[in-house]
Coordinates of N, CA, C and O in Angstrom, one line a residue:
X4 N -29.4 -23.6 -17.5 CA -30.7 -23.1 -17.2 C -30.8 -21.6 -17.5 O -30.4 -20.8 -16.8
X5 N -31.3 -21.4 -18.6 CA -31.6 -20.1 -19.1 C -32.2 -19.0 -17.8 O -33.3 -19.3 -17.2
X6 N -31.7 -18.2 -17.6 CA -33.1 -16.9 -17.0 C -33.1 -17.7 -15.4 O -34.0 -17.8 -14.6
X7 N -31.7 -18.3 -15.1 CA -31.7 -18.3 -14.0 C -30.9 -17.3 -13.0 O -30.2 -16.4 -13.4
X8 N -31.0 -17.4 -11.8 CA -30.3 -16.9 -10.7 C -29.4 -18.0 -10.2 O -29.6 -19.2 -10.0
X9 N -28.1 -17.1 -10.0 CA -26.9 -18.2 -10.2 C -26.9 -17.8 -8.2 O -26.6 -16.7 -7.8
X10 N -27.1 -18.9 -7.3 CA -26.5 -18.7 -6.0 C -25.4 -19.4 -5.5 O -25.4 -20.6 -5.6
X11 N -24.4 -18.8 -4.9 CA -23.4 -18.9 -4.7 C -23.1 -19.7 -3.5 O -23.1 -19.2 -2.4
X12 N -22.8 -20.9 -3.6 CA -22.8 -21.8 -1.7 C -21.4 -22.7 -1.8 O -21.3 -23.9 -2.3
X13 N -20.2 -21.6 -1.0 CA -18.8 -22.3 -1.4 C -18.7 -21.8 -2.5 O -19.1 -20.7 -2.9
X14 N -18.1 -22.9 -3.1 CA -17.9 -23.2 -4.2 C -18.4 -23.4 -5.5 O -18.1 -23.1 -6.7
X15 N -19.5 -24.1 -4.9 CA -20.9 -24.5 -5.8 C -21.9 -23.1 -6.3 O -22.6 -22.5 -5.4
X16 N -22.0 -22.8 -7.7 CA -23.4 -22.5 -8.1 C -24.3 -22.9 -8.2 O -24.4 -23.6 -9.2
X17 N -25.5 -22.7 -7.5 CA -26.8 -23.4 -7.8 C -27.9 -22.3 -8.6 O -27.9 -21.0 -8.4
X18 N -28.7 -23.0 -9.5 CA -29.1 -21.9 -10.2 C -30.5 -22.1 -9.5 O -30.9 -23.2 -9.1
X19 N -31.3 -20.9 -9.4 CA -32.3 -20.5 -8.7 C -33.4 -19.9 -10.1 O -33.3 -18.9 -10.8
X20 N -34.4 -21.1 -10.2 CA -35.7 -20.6 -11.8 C -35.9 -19.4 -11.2 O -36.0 -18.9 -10.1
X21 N -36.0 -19.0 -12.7 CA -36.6 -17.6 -12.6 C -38.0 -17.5 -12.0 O -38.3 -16.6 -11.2
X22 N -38.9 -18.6 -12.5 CA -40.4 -17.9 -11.0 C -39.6 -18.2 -9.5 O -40.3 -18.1 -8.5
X23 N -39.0 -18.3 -9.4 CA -38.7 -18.5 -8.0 C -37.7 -17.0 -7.1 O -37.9 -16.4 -6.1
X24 N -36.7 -17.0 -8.2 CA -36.5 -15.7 -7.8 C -37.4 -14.7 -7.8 O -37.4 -13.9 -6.8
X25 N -38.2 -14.5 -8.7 CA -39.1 -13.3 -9.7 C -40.1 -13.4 -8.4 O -40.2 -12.3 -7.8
X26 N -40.7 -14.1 -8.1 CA -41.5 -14.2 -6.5 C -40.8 -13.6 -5.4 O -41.4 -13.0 -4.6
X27 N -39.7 -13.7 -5.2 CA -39.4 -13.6 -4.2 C -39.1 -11.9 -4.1 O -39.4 -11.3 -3.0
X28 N -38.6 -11.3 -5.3 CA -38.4 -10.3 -5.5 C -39.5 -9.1 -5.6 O -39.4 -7.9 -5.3
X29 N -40.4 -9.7 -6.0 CA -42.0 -9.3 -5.9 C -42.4 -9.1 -4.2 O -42.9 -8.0 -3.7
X30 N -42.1 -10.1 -3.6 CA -42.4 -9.7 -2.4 C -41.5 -9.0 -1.5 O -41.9 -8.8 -0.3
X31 N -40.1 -8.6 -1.9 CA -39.5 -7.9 -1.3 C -39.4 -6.5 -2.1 O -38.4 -5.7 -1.8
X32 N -40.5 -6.2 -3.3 CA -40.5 -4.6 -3.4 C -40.6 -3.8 -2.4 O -39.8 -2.9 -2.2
X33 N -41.5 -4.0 -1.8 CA -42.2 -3.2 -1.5 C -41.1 -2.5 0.5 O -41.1 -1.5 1.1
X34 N -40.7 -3.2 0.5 CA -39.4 -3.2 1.8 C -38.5 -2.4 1.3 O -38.1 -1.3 1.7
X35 N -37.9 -3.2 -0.1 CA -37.1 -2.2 -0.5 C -37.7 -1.0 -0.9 O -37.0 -0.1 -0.6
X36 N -38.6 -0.7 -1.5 CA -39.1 1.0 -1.8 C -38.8 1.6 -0.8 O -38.1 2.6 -0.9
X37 N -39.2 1.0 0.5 CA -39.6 2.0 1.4 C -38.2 2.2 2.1 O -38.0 3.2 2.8
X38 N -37.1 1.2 1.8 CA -36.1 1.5 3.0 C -35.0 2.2 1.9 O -33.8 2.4 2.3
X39 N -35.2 2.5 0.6 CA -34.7 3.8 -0.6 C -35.8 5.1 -0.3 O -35.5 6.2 -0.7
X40 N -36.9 5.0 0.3 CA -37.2 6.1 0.3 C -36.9 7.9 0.4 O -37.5 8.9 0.1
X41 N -36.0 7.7 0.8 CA -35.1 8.7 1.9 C -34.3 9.6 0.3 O -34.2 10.8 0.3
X42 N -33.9 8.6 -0.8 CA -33.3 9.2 -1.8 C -34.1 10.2 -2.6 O -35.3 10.3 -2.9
X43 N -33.1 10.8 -3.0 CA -33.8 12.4 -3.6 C -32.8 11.8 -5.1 O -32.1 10.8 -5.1
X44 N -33.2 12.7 -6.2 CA -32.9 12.1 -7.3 C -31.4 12.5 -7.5 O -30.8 11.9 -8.4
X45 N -30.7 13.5 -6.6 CA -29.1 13.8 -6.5 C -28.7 12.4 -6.1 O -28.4 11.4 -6.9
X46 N -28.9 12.4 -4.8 CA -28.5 10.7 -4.1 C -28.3 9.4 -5.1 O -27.5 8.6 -5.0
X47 N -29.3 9.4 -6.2 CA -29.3 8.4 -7.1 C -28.2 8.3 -8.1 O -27.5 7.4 -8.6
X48 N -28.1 10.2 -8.3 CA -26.9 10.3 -9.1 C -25.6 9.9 -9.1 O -24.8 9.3 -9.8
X49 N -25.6 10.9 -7.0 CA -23.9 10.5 -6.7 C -23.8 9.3 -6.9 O -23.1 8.8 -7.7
X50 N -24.8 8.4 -5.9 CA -24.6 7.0 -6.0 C -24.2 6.1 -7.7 O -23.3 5.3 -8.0
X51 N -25.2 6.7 -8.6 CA -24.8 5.7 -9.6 C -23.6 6.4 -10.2 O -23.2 5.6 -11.1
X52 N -22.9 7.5 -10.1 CA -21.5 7.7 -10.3 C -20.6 7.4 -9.6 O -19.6 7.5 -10.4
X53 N -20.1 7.1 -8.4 CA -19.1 6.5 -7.8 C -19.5 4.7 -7.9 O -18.7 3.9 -7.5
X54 N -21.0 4.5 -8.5 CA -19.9 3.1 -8.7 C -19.9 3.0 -10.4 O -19.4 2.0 -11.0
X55 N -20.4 4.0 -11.2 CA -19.3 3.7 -12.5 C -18.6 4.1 -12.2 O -18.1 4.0 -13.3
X56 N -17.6 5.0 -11.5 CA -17.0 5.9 -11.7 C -15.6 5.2 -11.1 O -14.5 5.5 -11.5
X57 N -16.0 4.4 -10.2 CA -14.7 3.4 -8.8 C -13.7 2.6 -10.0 O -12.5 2.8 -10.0
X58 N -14.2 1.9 -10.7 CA -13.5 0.7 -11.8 C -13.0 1.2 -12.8 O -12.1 0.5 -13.3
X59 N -13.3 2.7 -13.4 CA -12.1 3.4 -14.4 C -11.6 4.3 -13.5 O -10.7 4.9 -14.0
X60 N -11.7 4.7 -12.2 CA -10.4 5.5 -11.7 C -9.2 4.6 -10.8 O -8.0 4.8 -10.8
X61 N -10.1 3.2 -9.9 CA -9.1 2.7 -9.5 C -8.9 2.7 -7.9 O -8.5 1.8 -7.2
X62 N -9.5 3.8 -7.7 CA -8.7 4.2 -6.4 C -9.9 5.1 -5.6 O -10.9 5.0 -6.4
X63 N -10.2 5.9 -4.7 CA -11.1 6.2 -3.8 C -11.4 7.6 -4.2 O -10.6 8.5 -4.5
X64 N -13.1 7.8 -4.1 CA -13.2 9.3 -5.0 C -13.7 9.9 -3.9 O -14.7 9.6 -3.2
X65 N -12.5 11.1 -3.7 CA -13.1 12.1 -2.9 C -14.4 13.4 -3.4 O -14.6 13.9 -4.5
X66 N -15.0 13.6 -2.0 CA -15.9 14.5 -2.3 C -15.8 15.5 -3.0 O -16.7 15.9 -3.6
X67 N -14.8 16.0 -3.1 CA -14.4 17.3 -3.9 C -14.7 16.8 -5.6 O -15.4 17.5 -6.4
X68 N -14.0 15.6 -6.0 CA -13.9 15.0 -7.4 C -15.5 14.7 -7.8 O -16.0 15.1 -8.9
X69 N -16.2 14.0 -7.0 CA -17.7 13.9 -7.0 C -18.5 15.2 -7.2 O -19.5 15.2 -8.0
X70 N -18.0 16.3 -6.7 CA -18.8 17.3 -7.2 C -18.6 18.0 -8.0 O -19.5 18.8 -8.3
X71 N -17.4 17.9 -8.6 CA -16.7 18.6 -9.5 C -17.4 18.1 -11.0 O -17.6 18.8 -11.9
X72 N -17.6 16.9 -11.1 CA -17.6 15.9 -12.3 C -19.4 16.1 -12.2 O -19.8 16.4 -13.3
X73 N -20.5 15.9 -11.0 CA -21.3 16.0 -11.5 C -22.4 17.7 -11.0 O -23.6 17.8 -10.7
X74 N -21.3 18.6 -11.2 CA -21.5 19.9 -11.1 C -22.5 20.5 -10.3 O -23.2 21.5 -10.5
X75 N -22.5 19.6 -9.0 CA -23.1 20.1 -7.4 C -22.4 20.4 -6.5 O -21.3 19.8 -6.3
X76 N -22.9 21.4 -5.5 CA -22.3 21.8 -5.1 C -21.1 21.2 -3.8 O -21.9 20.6 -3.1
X77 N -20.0 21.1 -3.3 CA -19.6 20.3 -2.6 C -19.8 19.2 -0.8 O -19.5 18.2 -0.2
X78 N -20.8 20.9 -0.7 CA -21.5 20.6 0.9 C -22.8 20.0 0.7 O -23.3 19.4 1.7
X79 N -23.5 20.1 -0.6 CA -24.5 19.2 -1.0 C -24.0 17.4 -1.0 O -24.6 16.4 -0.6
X80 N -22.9 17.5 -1.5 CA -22.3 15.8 -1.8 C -22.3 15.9 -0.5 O -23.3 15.4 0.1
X81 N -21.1 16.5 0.3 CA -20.6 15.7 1.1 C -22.5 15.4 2.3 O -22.8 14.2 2.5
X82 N -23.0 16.1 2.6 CA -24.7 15.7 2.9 C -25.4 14.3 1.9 O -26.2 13.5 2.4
X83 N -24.9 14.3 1.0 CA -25.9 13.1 0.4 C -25.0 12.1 0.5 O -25.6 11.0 0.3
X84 N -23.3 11.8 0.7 CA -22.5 10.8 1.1 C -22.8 10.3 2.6 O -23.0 9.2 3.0
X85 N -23.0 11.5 3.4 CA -23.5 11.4 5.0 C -25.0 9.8 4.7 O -25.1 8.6 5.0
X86 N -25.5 10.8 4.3 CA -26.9 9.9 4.0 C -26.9 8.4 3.8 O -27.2 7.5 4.6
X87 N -26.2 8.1 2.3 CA -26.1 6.9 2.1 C -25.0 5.8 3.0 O -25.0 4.6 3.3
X88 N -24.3 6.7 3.3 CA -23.3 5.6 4.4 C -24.3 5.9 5.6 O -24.5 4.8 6.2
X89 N -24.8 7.0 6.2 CA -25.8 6.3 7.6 C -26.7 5.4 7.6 O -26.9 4.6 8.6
X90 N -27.6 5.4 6.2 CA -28.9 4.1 5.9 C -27.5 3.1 6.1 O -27.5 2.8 7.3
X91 N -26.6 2.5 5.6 CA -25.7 1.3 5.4 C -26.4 0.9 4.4 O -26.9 -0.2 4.4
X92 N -26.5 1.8 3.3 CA -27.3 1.0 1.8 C -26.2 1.1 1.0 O -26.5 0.4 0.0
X93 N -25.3 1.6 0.7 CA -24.7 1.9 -0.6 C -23.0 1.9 -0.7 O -22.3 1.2 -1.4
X94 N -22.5 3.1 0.4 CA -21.2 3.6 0.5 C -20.2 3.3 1.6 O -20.8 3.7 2.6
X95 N -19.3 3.0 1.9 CA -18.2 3.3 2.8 C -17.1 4.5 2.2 O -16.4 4.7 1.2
X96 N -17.3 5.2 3.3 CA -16.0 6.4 3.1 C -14.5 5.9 3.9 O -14.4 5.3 5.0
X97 N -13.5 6.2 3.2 CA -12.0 6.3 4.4 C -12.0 7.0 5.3 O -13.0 7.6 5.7
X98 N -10.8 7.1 5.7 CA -10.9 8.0 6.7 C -10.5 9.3 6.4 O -10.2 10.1 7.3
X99 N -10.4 9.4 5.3 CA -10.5 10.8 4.2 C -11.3 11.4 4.0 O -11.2 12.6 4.0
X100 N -12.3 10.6 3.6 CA -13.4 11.2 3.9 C -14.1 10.9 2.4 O -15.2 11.3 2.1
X101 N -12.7 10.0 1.2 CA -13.0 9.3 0.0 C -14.2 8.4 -0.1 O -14.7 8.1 1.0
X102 N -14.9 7.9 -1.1 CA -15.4 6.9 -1.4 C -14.8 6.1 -1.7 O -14.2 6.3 -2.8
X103 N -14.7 4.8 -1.1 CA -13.6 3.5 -1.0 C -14.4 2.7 -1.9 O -14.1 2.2 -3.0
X104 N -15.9 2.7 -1.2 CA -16.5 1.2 -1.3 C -17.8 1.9 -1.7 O -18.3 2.8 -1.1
X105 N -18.4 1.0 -3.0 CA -20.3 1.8 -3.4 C -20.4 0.3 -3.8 O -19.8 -0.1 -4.8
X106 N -21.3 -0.7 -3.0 CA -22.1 -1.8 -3.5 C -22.3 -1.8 -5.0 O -23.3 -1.3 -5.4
X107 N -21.6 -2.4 -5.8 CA -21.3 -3.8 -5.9 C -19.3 -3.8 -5.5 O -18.7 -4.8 -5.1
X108 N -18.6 -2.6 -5.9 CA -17.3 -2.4 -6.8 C -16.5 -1.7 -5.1 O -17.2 -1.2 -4.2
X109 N -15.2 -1.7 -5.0 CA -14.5 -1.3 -4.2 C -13.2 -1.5 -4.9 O -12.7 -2.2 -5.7
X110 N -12.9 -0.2 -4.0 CA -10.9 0.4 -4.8 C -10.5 -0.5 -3.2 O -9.4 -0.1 -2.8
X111 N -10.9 -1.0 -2.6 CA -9.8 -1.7 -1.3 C -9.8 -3.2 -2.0 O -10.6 -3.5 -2.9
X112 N -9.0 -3.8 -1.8 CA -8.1 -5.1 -1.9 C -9.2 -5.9 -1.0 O -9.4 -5.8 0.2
X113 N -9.6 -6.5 -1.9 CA -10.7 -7.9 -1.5 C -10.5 -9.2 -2.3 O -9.9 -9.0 -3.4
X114 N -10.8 -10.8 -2.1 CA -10.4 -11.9 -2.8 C -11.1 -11.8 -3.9 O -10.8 -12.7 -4.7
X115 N -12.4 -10.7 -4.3 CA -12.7 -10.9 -5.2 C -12.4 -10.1 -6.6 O -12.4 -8.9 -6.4
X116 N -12.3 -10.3 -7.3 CA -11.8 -9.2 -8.8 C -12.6 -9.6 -9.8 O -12.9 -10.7 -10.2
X117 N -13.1 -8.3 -10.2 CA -13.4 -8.5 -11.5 C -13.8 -7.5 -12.0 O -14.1 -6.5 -11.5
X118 N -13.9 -8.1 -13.7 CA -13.2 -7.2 -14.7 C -15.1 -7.3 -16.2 O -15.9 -8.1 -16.8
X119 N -15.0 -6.0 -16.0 CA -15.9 -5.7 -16.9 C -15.4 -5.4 -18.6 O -14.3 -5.2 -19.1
X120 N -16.9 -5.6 -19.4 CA -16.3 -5.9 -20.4 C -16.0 -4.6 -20.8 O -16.3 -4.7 -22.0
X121 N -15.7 -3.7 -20.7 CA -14.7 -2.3 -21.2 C -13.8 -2.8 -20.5 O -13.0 -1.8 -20.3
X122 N -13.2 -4.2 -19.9 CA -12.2 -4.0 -19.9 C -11.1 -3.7 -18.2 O -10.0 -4.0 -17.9
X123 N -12.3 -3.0 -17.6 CA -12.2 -2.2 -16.4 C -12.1 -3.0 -15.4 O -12.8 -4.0 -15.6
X124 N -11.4 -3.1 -14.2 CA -11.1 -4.1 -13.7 C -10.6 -3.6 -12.0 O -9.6 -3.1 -11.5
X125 N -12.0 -4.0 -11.4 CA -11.8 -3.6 -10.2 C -12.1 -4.9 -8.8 O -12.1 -6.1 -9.0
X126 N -12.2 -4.5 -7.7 CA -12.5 -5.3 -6.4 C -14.4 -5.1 -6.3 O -15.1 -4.1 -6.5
X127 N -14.7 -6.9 -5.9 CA -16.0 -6.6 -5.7 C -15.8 -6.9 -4.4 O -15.0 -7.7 -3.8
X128 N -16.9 -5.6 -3.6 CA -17.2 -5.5 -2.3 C -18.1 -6.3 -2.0 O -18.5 -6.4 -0.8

C-alpha cells in the first residue's frame, strides 16, 4: 500500500491510508503548534543538530561540543537544552549534563538499532 503509515502492534505492521493518517494529522496541528511554541529559531537549530549530529558521533554531546560546532554561545545552549528537556519534547541529558537522547536517535543501548543510509548506525529512542 503505497503512501501508507506503517503502525507498529507487536510484531505486526498494519498500514494506516494515507486520508486517514493525513486527517488525523490535520487535526492535531494545531496542539502541536501551540505545545512548540516556546521555540526560538536557536532551539530548532540545537535540536536539529544533536539529532544529526548523535548517529555520526556515537556517543553523548556535551554542551560545550554543541556550542562550539554551532558557534553560540555556551550559557545560551546550556538555556535552550534546559528548555527542551523541561517541555519533555525532544532531549534527555546524563548526568553530565551530555545529550544522551534527542527524539528519534539515542547514544544509550536500546533493543532498537538502526542504520541510516550514509551508513550511520545508531539506537532508536
Amino acid at each position: 500500500m503505497k503512501d501508507a503509515l506503517l503502525l507498529g502492534l507487536g510484531r505486526h505492521m498494519i498500514p494506516i491510508p494515507r486520508a486517514i493518517w493525513r486527517r488525523q494529522a490535520v487535526k492535531a496541528a494545531p496542539r502541536v503548534a501551540a505545545a512548540l511554541g516556546f521555540m526560538t529559531a536557536e532551539h530548532h537549530l540545537v535540536r536539529n543538530f544533536v539529532v544529526s549530529e548523535l548517529p555520526r558521533v556515537g556517543k553523548p554531546l556535551s554542551p560545550e561540543l554543541i556550542a562550539q560546532r554551532l558557534d553560540l554561545p555556551e550559557t545560551r545552549v546550556r538555556v535552550i537544552l534546559d528548555d527542551l528537556e523541561k517541555h519533555l519534547t525532544f532531549l534527555f541529558r546524563n548526568e553530565q549534563g551530555a545529550v544522551a537522547w534527542a527524539y528519534p536517535v539515542t547514544a544509550d543501548q536500546t533493543p532498537h538499532r538502526v542504520t541510516f543510509s550514509t551508513g550511520e548506525q545508531i539506537y532508536a529512542a
